[in-house]
Coordinates of C-alpha atoms and ligand atoms in Angstrom, one line a residue:
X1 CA 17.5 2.5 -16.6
X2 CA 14.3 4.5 -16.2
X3 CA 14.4 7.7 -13.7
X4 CA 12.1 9.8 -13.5
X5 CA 10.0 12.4 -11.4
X6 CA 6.9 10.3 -10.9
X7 CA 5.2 12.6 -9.0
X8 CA 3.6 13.8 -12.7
X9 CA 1.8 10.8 -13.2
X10 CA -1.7 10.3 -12.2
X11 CA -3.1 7.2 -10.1
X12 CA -4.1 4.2 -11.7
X13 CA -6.9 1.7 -10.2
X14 CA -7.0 3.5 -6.6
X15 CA -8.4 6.5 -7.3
X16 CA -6.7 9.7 -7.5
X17 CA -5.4 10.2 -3.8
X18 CA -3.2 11.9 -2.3
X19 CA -1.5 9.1 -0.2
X20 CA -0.3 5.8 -1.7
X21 CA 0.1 2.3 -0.2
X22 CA 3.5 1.3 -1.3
X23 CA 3.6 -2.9 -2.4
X24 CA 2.0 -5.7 -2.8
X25 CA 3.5 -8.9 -2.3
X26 CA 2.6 -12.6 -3.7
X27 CA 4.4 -16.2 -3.5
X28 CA 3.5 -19.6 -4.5
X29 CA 4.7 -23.0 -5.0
X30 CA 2.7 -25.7 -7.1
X31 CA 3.1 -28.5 -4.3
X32 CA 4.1 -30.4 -6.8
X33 CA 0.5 -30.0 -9.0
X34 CA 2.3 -29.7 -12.9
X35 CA -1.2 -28.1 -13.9
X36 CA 0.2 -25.3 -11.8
X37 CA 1.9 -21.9 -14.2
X38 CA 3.6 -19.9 -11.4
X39 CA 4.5 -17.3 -14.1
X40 CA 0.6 -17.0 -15.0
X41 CA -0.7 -17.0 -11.3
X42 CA 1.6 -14.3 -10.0
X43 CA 0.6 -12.5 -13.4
X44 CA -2.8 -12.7 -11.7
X45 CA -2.1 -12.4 -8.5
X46 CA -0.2 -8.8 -9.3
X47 CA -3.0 -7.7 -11.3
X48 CA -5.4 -8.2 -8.2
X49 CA -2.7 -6.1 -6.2
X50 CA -2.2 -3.8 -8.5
X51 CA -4.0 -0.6 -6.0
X52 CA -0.7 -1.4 -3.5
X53 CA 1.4 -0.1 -6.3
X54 CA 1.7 1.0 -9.8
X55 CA 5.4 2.0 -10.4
X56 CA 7.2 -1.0 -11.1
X57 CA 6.5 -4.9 -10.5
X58 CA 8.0 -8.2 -11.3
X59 CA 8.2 -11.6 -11.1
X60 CA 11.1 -14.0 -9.9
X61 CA 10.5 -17.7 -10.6
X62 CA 12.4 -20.5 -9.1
X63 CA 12.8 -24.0 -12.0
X64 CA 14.6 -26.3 -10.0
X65 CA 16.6 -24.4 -8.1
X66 CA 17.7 -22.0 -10.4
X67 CA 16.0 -17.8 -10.4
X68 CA 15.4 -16.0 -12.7
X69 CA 14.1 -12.5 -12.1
X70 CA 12.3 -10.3 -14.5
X71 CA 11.2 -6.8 -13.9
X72 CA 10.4 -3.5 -14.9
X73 CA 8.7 0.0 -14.6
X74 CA 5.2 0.1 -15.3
X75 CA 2.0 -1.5 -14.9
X76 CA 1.4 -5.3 -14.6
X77 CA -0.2 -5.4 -18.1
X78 CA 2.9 -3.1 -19.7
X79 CA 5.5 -5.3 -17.9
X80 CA 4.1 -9.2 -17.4
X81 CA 3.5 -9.5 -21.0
X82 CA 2.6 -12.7 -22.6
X83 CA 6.0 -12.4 -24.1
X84 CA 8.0 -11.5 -21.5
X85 CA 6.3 -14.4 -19.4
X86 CA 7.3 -16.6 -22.1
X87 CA 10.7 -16.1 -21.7
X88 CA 11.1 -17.2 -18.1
X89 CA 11.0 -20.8 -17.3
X90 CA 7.6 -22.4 -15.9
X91 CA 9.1 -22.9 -12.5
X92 CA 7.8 -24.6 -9.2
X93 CA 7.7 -21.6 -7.5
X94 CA 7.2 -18.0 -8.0
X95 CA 7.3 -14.3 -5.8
X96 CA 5.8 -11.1 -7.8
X97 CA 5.7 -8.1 -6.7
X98 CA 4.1 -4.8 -7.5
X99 CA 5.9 -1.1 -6.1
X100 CA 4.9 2.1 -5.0
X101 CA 8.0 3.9 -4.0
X102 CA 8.7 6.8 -1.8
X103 CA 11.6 8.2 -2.9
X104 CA 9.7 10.5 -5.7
X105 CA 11.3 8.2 -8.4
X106 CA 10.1 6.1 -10.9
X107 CA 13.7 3.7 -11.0
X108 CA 14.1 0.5 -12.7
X109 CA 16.9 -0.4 -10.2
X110 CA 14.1 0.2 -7.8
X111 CA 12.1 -2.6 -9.2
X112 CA 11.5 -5.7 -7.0
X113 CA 11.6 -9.0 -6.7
X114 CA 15.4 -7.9 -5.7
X115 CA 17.2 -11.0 -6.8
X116 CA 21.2 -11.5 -5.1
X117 CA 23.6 -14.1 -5.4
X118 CA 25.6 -14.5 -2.1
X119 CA 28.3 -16.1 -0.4
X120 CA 26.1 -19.6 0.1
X121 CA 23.7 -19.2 -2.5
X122 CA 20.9 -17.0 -4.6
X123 CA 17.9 -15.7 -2.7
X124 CA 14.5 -13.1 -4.3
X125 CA 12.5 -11.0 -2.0
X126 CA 9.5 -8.8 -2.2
X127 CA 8.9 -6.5 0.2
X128 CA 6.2 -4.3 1.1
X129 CA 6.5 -1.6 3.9
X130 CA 9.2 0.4 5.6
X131 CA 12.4 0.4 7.8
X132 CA 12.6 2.8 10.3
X133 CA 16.4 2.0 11.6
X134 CA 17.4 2.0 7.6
X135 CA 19.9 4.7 7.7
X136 CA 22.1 2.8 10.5
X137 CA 21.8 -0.8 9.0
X138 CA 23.0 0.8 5.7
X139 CA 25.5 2.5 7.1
X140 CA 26.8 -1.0 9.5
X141 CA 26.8 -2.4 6.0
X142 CA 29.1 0.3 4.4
X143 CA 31.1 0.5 6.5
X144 CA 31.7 -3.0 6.1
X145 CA 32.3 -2.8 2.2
X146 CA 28.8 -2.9 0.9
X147 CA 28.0 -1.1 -2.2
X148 CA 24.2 -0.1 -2.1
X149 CA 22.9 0.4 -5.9
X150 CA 19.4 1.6 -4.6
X151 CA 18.3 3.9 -2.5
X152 CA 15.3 1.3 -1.5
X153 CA 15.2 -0.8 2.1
X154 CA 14.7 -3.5 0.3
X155 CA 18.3 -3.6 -0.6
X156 CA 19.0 -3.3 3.0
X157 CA 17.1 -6.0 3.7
X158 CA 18.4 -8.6 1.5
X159 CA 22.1 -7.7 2.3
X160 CA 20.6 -8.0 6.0
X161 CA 19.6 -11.7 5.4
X162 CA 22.6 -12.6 3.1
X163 CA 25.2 -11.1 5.8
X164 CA 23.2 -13.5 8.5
X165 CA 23.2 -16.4 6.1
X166 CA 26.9 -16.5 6.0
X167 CA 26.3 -17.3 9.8
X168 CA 23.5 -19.6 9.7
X169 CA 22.4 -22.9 9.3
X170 CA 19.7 -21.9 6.8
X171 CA 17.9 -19.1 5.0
X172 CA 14.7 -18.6 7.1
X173 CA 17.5 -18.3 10.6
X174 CA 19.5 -15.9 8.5
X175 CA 15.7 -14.3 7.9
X176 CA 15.1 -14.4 11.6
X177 CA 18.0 -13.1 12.2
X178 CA 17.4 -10.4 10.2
X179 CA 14.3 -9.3 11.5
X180 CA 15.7 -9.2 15.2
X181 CA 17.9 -6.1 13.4
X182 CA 15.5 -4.5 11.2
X183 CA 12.6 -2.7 12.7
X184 CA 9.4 -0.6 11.3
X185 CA 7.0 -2.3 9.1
X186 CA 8.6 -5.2 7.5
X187 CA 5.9 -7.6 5.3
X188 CA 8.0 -10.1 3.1
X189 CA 8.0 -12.9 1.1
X190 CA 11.8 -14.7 0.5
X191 CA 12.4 -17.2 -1.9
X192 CA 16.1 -19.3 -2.0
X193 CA 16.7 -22.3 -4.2
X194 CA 14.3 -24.7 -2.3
X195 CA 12.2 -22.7 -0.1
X196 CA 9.8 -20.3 0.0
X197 CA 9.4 -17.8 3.3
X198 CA 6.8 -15.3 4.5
X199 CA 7.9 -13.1 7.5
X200 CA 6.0 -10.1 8.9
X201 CA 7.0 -7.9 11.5
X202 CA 6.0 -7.6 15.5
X203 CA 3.5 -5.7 14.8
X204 CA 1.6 -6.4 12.3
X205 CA 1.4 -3.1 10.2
X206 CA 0.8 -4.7 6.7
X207 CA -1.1 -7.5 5.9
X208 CA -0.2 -11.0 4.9
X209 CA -2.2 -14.1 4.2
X210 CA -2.1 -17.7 3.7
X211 CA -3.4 -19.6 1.0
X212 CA -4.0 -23.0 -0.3
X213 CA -4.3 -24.0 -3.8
X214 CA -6.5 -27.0 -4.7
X215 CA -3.5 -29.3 -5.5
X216 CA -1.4 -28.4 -2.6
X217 CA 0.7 -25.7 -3.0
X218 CA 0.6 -22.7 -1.1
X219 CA 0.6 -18.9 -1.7
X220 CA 1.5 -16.0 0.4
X221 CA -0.3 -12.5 -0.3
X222 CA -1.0 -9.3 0.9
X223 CA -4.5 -9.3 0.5
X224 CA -7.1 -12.2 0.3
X225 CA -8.3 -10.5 -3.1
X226 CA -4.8 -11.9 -4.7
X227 CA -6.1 -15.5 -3.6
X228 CA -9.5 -15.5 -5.6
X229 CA -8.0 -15.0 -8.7
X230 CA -5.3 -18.0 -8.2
X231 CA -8.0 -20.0 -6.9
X232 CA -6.1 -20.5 -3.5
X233 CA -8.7 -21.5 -0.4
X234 CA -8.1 -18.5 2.7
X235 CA -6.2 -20.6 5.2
X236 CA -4.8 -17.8 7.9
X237 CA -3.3 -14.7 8.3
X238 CA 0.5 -14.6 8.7
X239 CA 0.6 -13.9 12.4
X240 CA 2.7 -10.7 14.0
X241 CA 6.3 -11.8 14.0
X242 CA 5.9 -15.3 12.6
X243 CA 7.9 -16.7 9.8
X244 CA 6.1 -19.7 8.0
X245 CA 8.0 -21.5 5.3
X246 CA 6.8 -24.2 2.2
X247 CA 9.9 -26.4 1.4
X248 CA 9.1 -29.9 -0.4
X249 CA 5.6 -28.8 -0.4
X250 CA 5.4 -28.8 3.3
X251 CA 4.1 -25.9 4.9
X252 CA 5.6 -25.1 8.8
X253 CA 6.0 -22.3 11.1
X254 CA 9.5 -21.1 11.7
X255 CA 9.1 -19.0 14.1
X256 CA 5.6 -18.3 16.3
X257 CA 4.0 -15.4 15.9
X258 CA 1.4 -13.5 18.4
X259 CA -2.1 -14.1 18.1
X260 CA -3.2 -10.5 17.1
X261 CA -1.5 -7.7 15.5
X262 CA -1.0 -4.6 18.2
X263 CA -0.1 -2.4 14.8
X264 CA -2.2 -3.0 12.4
X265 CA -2.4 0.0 9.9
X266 CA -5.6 1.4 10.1
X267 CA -5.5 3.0 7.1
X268 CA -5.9 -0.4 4.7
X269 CA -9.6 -0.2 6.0
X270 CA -9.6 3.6 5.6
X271 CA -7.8 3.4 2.1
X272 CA -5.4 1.3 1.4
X273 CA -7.0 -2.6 1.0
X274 CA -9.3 -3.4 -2.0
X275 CA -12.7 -3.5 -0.7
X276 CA -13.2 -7.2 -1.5
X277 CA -10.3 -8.3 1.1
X278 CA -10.4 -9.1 4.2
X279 CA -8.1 -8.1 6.9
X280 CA -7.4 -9.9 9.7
X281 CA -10.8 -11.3 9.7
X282 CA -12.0 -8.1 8.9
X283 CA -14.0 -7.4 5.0
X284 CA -13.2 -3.9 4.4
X285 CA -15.9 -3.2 2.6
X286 CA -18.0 -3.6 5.5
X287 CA -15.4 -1.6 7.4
X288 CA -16.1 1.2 5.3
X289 CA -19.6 1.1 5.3
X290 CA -19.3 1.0 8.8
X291 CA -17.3 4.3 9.2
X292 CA -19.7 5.7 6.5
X293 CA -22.5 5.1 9.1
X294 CA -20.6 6.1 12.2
X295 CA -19.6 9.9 10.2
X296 CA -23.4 9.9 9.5
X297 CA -24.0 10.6 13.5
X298 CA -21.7 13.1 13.6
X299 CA -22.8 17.0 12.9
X300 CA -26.0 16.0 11.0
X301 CA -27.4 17.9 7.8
X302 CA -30.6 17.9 5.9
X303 CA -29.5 17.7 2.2
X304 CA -31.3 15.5 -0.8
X305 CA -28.6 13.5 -1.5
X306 CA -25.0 11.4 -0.4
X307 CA -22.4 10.4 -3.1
X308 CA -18.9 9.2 -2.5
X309 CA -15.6 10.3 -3.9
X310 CA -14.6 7.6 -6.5
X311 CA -13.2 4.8 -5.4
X312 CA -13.0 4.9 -2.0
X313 CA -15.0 7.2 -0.6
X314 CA -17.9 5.1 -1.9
X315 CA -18.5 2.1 0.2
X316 CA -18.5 5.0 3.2
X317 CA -21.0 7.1 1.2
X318 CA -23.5 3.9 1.2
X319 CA -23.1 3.5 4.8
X320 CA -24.0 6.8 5.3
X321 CA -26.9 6.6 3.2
X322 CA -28.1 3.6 4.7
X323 CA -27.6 4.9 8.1
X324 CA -29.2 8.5 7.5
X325 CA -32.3 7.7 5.6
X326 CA -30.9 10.5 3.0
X327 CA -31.1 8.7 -0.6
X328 CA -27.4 7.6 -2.0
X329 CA -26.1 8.7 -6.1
X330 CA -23.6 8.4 -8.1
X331 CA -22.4 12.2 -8.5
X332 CA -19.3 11.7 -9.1
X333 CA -17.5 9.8 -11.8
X334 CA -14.1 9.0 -12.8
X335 CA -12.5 8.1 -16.1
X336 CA -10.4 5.0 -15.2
X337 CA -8.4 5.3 -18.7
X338 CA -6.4 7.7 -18.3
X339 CA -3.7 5.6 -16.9
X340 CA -0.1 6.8 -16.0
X341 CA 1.0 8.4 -19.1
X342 CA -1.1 11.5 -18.7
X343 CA 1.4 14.4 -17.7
X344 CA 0.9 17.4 -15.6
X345 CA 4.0 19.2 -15.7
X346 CA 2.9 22.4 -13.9
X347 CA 0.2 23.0 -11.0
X348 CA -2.8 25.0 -13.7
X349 CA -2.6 21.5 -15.2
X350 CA -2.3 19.8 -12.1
X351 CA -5.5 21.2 -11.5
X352 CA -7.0 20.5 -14.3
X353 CA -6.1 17.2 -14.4
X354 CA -8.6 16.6 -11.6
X355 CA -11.4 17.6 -14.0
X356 CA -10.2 15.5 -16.7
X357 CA -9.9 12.5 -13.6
X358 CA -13.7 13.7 -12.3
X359 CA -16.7 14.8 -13.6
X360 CA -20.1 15.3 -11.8
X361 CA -23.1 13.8 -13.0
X362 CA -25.5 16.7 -13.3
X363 CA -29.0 14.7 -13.2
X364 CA -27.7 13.1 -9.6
X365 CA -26.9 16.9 -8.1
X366 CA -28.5 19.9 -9.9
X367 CA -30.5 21.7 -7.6
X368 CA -29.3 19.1 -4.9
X369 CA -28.0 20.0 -1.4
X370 CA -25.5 17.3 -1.5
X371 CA -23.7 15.1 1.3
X372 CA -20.1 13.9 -0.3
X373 CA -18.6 11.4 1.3
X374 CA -14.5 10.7 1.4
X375 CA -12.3 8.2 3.0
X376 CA -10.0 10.7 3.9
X377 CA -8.2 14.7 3.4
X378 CA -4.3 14.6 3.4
X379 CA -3.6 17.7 1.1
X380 CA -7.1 19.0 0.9
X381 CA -6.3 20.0 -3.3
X382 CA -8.3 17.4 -5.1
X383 CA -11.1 18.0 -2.4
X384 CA -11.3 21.7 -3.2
X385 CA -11.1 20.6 -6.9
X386 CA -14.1 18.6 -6.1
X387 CA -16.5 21.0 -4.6
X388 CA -15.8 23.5 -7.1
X389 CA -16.4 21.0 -9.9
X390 CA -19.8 19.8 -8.2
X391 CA -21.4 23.3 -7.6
X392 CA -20.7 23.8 -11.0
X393 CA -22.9 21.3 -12.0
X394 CA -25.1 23.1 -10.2
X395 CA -25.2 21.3 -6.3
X396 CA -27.0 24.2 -4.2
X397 CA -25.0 23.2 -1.0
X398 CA -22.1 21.0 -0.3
X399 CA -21.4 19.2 2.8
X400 CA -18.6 16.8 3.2
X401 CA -18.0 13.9 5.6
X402 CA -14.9 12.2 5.8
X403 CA -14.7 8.8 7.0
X404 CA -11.6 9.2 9.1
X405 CA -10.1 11.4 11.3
X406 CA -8.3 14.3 10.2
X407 CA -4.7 13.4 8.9
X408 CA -1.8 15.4 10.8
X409 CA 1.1 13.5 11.1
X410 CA 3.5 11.8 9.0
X411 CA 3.3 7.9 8.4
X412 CA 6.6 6.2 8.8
X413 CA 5.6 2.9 7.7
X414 CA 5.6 2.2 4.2
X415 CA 2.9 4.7 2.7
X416 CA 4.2 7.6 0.4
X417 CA 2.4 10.4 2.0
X418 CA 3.5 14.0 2.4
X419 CA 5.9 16.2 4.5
X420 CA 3.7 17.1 7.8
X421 CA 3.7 20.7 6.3
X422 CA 1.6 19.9 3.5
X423 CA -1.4 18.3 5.7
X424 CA -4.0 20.4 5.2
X425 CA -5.3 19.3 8.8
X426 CA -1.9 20.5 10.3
X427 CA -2.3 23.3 9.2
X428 CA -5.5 24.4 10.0
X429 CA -8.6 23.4 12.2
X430 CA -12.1 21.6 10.5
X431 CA -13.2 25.3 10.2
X432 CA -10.4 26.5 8.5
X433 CA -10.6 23.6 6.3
X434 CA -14.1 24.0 5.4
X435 CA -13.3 27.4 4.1
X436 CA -10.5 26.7 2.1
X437 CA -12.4 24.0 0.5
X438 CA -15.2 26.0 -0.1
X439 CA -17.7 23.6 1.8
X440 CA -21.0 24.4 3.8
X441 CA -19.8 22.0 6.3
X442 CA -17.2 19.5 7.6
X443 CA -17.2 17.0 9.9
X444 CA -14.7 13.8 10.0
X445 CA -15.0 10.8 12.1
X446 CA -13.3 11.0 15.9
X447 CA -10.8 9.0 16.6
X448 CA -12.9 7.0 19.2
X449 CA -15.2 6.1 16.3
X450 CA -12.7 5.1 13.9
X451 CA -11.5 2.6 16.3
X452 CA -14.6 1.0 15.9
X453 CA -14.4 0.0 12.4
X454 CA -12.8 -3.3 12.4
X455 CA -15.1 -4.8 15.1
X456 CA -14.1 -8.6 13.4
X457 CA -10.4 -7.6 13.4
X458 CA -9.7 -8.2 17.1
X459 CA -6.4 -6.4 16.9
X460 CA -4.1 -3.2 18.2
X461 CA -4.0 -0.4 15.2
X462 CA -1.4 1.8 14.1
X463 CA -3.3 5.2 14.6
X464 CA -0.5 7.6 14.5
X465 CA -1.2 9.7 11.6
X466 CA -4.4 10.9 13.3
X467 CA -2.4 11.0 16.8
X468 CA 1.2 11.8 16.4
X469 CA 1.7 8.4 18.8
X470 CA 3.0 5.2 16.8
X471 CA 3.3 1.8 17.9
X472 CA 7.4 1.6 17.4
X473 CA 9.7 4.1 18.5
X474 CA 10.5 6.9 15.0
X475 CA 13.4 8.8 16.4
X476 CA 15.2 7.1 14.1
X477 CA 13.0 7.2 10.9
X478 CA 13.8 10.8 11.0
X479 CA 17.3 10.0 10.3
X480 CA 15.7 8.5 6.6
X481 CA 13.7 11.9 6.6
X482 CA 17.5 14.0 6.0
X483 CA 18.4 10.8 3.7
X484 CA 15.9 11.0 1.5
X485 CA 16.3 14.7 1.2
X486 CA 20.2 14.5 0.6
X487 CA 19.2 11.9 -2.3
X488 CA 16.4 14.2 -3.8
X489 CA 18.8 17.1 -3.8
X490 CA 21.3 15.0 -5.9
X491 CA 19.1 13.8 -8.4
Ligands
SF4_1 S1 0.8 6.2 10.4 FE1 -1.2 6.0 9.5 S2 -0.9 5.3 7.4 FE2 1.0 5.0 8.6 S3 0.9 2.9 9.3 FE3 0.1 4.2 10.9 S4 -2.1 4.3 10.5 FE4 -1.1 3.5 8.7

């Protein structure tokens, strides 16, 4: 077993943020097409997912019935091995799953798929976002006898599903069932001896998409960018509280879904989804640009030039650009090798790990009064990091625009952000920001803007780390708040 503190370890493919998305999801049967390696396409898939999590992932793949599970800590590469692939049987079907957890751990018990046997059979299930009722389920369950070996909701979910099974006629009504107990963000993919289930919650705060591969089988994924690489044709997004199924290769809805999401994170256009997705109808890379373009009107500045913040402060940065007439660098780039084994165990590293992360390109902004361009400011250290490391390459002024709101509250739904304490933007107003940043100006996007990003999207957002108001009720998330804390205080 692998436990560590993993707030030491830098970011891998997403940047270097402050805020992480916390899963990726993936499932797929062959539909019957023998060409079809579910080990190697949820290898890919999880690759392709790899920004929703870089803790743990793993793979569970179904031969006829039988599941075998195989997972670890570490990146996709590290843990899906050729090897370790080898080892499992080819299978007809397949769930992977990648992990960003919240607890502050890095725990191979942790680890998903989470693979139980249970009173009526065996059943797998990756999961990606976040109970808010988690405390009282787990308690129901033990009091009832249940042992929990994790301190993750995805252990309360499956025990959730295998309790309703012993009740049910079949595994996607004990996963209905299920659902009508457990509330927050709930995005999952189940997989039992012959079927494979997608479920995602009311309303709709992570995404999850349909595919079809060119033989007939099907995939489920978190993003669309997981079905390009397994050569899967878009069909649909899984609807807000719909449950769709594949068993014999057929593919049907268990239970109907609403039209539109009403609580559709926000943030995977901000942040979270890989730019070459698209959400809900919705590419987020034109989403970004878009908010890049929409920041540009706000509190405008002469300056020479716009760069964004690598990665995802970018796509913003070229909106703005385009929008402004002000010519777009590169100014900023990152070293993408540092991977997860580079170690800051105390904050004068910390800090200096951001330089060894980011370095400015001196041609793009000596001499330059320069526009830089981020998604977003939870903490508000790697931005001051930033702007100290730019006017050291000699930038004569630094503005920034930020392609979001400011970031006040706490997110309860599956993202492994900070206490509300540690927001800069809670803390302080946009002027008090700028100074501690050491900027010459500031300006984020309203709130009334922002909602204009996703014009394709159609849907109802989750907004409520910019507004304090969230689409489900988070009295008793708070309850997880004093849980988590208790299980920090014991490690
Ligand atoms: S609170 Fe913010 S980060 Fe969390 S789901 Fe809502 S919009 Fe997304």
């Amino acid at each position: 077993m692998n436990n560590r503190d993993c707030s030491q370890y830098c970011d891998y493919g997403a940047g270097f943020r402050e805020i992480h998305e916390e899963c990726g999801v993936f499932g797929i049967t062959t539909g019957g097409d023998a060409s079809v390696d579910v080990r190697e396409e949820v290898r890919y898939a999880l690759y392709a997912l790899q920004h929703r999590g870089q803790e743990s992932c793993g793979i569970s793949v179904n031969d006829e019935g039988v599941i075998t599970t195989m997972k670890d800590v570490g990146l996709v590469p590290d843990v899906l091995t050729n090897e370790a692939l080898g080892k499992l049987p080819r299978g007809q079907m397949a769930i992977g799953h990648n992990r960003y957890g919240s607890g502050g751990t890095v725990d191979f018990l942790n680890a998903q798929p989470l693979h139980i046997r249970h009173a009526k059979g065996t059943l797998s299930l990756a999961f990606n976002g976040q109970l808010t009722n988690s405390v009282q389920i787990r308690q129901e369950h033990q009091q009832q006898g249940i042992i929990f070996h994790t301190d993750s909701d995805a252990e309360i979910i499956t025990y959730t599903i295998a309790k309703e099974r012993l009740t049910s006629h079949s595994t996607e009504e004990a996963v209905r069932r299920a659902m009508e107990k457990l509330e927050g963000a709930i995005t999952m993919v189940v997989m039992s001896p012959r079927k494979l289930i997608a479920a995602r919650d009311k309303k709709g705060f992570r995404p999850l998409v349909i595919g079809q591969l060119p033989g007939g089988g099907y995939v489920f994924a978190s993003e669309t960018c997981a079905l390009e690489v397994t050569g899967a044709r878009f069909l649909r997004d899984v609807k807000a509280g719909e449950i769709v199924q594949v068993e014999d290769g057929v593919l049907s809805v268990y239970q109907e879904g609403t039209e539109k999401p009403s609580g559709l994170c926000i943030f995977e256009y901000v942040y979270f989804a890989r730019p070459d997705s698209v959400v809900e109808g919705q590419s987020v890379h034109h989403s970004r640009k878009l908010a890049g373009a929409l920041v540009s009107k706000i509190k405008p500045v002469e300056a020479d030039v716009v760069i964004g913040s690598p990665d995802s402060g970018l796509e913003a940065a070229m909106g703005y650009a385009e929008a402004s007439g002000i010519p777009y660098g590169v100014g900023l780039m990152k070293n993408r090798y540092i991977g997860r084994t580079f170690i800051q165990p105390t904050q004068r590293e910390r800090e200096d790990s951001v330089k060894i992360k980011l370095s400015a390109i001196e041609s793009t902004v000596r001499g330059k009064r320069v526009i830089m361009v981020d998604d977003s400011i939870v903490r508000g250290t790697t931005s001051k990091r930033v702007v100290k490391i730019l006017r050291d390459a000699g930038a004569t002024e630094v503005h920034m625009r930020v392609a979001s709101p400011p970031y006040i509250n706490k997110c309860y739904f599956g993202t492994d952000n900070t206490e509300k304490r540690n927001l800069i933007a809670a803390r302080t107003d946009v002027e008090g920001i700028r100074q501690e940043l050491g900027l010459d100006s500031l300006a984020f996007l309203p709130l009334e803007e922002m909602l204009k990003v996703a014009p394709d999207a159609g849907c109802g957002f989750c907004i409520g780390c910019f507004t304090g108001s969230y689409p489900v009720d988070i009295e008793k998330a708070k309850e997880k708040d004093k849980f988590n804390e208790k299980i920090k205080n014991k490690r």
